[in-house]
Short mmCIF file of C-alpha atoms in Angstrom, two decimals:
data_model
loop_
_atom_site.label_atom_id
_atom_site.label_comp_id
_atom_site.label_asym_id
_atom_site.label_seq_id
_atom_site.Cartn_x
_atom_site.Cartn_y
_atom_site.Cartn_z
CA UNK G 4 -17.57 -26.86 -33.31
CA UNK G 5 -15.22 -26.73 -30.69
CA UNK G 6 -14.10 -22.77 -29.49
CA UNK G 7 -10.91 -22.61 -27.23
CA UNK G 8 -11.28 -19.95 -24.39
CA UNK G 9 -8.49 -18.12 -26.34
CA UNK G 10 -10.80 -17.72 -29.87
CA UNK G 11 -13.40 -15.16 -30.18
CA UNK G 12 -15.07 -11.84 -29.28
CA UNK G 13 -13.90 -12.56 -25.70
CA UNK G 14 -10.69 -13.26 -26.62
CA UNK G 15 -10.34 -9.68 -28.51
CA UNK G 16 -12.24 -7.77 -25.81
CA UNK G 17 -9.13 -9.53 -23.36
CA UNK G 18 -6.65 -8.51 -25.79
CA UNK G 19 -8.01 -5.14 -26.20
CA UNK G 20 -8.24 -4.42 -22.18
CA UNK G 21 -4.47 -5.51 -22.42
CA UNK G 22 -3.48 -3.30 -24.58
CA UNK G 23 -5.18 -0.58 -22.64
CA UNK G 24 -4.12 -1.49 -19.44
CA UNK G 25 -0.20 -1.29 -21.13
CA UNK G 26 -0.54 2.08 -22.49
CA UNK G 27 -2.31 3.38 -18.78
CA UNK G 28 0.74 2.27 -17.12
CA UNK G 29 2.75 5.69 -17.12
CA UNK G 30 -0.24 7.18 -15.69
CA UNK G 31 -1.06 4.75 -13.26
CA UNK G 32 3.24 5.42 -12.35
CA UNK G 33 2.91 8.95 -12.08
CA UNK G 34 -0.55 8.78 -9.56
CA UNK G 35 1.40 6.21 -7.58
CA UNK G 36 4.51 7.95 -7.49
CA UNK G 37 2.31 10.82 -6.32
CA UNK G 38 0.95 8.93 -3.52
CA UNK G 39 4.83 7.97 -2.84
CA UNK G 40 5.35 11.69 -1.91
CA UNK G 41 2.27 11.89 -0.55
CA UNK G 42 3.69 9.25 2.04
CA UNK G 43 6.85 10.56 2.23
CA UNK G 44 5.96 14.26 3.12
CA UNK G 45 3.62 13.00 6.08
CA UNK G 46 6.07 10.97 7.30
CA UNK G 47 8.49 13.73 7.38
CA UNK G 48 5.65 15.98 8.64
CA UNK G 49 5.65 18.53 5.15
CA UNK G 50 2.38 17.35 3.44
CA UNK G 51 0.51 20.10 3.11
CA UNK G 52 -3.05 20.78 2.27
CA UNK G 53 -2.28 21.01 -1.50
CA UNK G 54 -0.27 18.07 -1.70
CA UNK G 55 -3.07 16.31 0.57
CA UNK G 56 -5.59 16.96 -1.69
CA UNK G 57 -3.34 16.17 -4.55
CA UNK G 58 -2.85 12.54 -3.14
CA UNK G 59 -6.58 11.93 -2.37
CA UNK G 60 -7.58 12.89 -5.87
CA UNK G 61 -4.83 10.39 -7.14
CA UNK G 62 -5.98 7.55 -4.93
CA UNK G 63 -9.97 8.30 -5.66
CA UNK G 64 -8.96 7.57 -9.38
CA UNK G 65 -6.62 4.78 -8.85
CA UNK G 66 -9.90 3.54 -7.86
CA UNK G 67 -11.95 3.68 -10.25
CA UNK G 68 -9.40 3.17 -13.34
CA UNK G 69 -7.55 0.62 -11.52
CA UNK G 70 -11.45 -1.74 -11.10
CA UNK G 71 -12.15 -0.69 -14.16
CA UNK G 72 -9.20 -2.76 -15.87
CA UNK G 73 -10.08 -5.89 -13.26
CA UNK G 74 -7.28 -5.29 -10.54
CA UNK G 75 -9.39 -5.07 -7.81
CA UNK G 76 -6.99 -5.58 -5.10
CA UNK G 77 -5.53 -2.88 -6.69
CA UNK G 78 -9.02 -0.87 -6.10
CA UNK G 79 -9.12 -1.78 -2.67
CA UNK G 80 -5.41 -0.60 -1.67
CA UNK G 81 -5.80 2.82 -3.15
CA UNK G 82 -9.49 2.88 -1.02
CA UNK G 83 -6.84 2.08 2.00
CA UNK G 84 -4.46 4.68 0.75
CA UNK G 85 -7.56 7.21 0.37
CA UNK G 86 -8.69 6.37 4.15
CA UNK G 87 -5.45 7.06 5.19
CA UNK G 88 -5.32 10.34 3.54
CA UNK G 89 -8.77 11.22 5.40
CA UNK G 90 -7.67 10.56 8.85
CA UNK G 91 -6.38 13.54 10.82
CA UNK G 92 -3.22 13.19 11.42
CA UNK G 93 -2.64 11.15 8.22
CA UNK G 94 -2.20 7.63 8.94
CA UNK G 95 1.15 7.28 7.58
CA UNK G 96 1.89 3.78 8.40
CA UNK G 97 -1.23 2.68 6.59
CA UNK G 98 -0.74 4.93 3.80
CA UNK G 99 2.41 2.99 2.77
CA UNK G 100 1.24 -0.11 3.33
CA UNK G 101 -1.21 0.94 0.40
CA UNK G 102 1.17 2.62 -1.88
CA UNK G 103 3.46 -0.35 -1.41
CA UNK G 104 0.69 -2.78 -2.69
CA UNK G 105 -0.35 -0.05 -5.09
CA UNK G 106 3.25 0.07 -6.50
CA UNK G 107 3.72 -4.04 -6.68
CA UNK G 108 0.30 -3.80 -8.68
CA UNK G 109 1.23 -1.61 -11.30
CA UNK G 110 4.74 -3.05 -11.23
CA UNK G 111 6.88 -0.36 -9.63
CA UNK G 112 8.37 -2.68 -7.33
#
């Protein structure tokens, strides 16, 4: 018996990750958005240590939740846009190169 890649338990658990990945979406906005700020505010020289550590909790979870749902590239630009966050001064221009590839992941772009 013939089973087509799109029949079966594998098929579901795909379907299922889908679903999930859909409904994280306004989350996944809101961290990025939060990075956005994060961005803006050190460009503009205003990001202070609240808003700092704001940002670097947002882009250690886009991390995780972002690998967990297979978009690893996604993974690896919020690790850039955490790194950036860690250098003193913030490394602005590298921070927005993350949140921009962050932002075309999760379709804010």
């Amino acid at each position: 018996m013939d089973v087509s890649p799109s029949d079966g338990p594998d098929a579901d658990l795909t379907a299922e990750l889908e679903e999930l990945w859909a409904s994280m979406l306004p989350v996944l906005h809101r961290r990025v958005a939060q990075l956005w700020g994060a961005a803006d505010a050190a460009a503009a020289g205003t990001l202070d240590a609240a808003a700092l550590a704001a940002a670097s909790t947002a882009a250690h979870t886009l991390i995780g939740s972002l690998g967990t749902y297979g978009r690893h590239a996604g993974s690896e630009a919020a690790r850039d846009a955490e790194q950036a966050l860690r250098t003193q001064p913030v490394d602005t221009a590298a921070l927005q190169r993350a949140v921009a590839r962050l932002a075309d992941i999760v379709q804010l772009t």
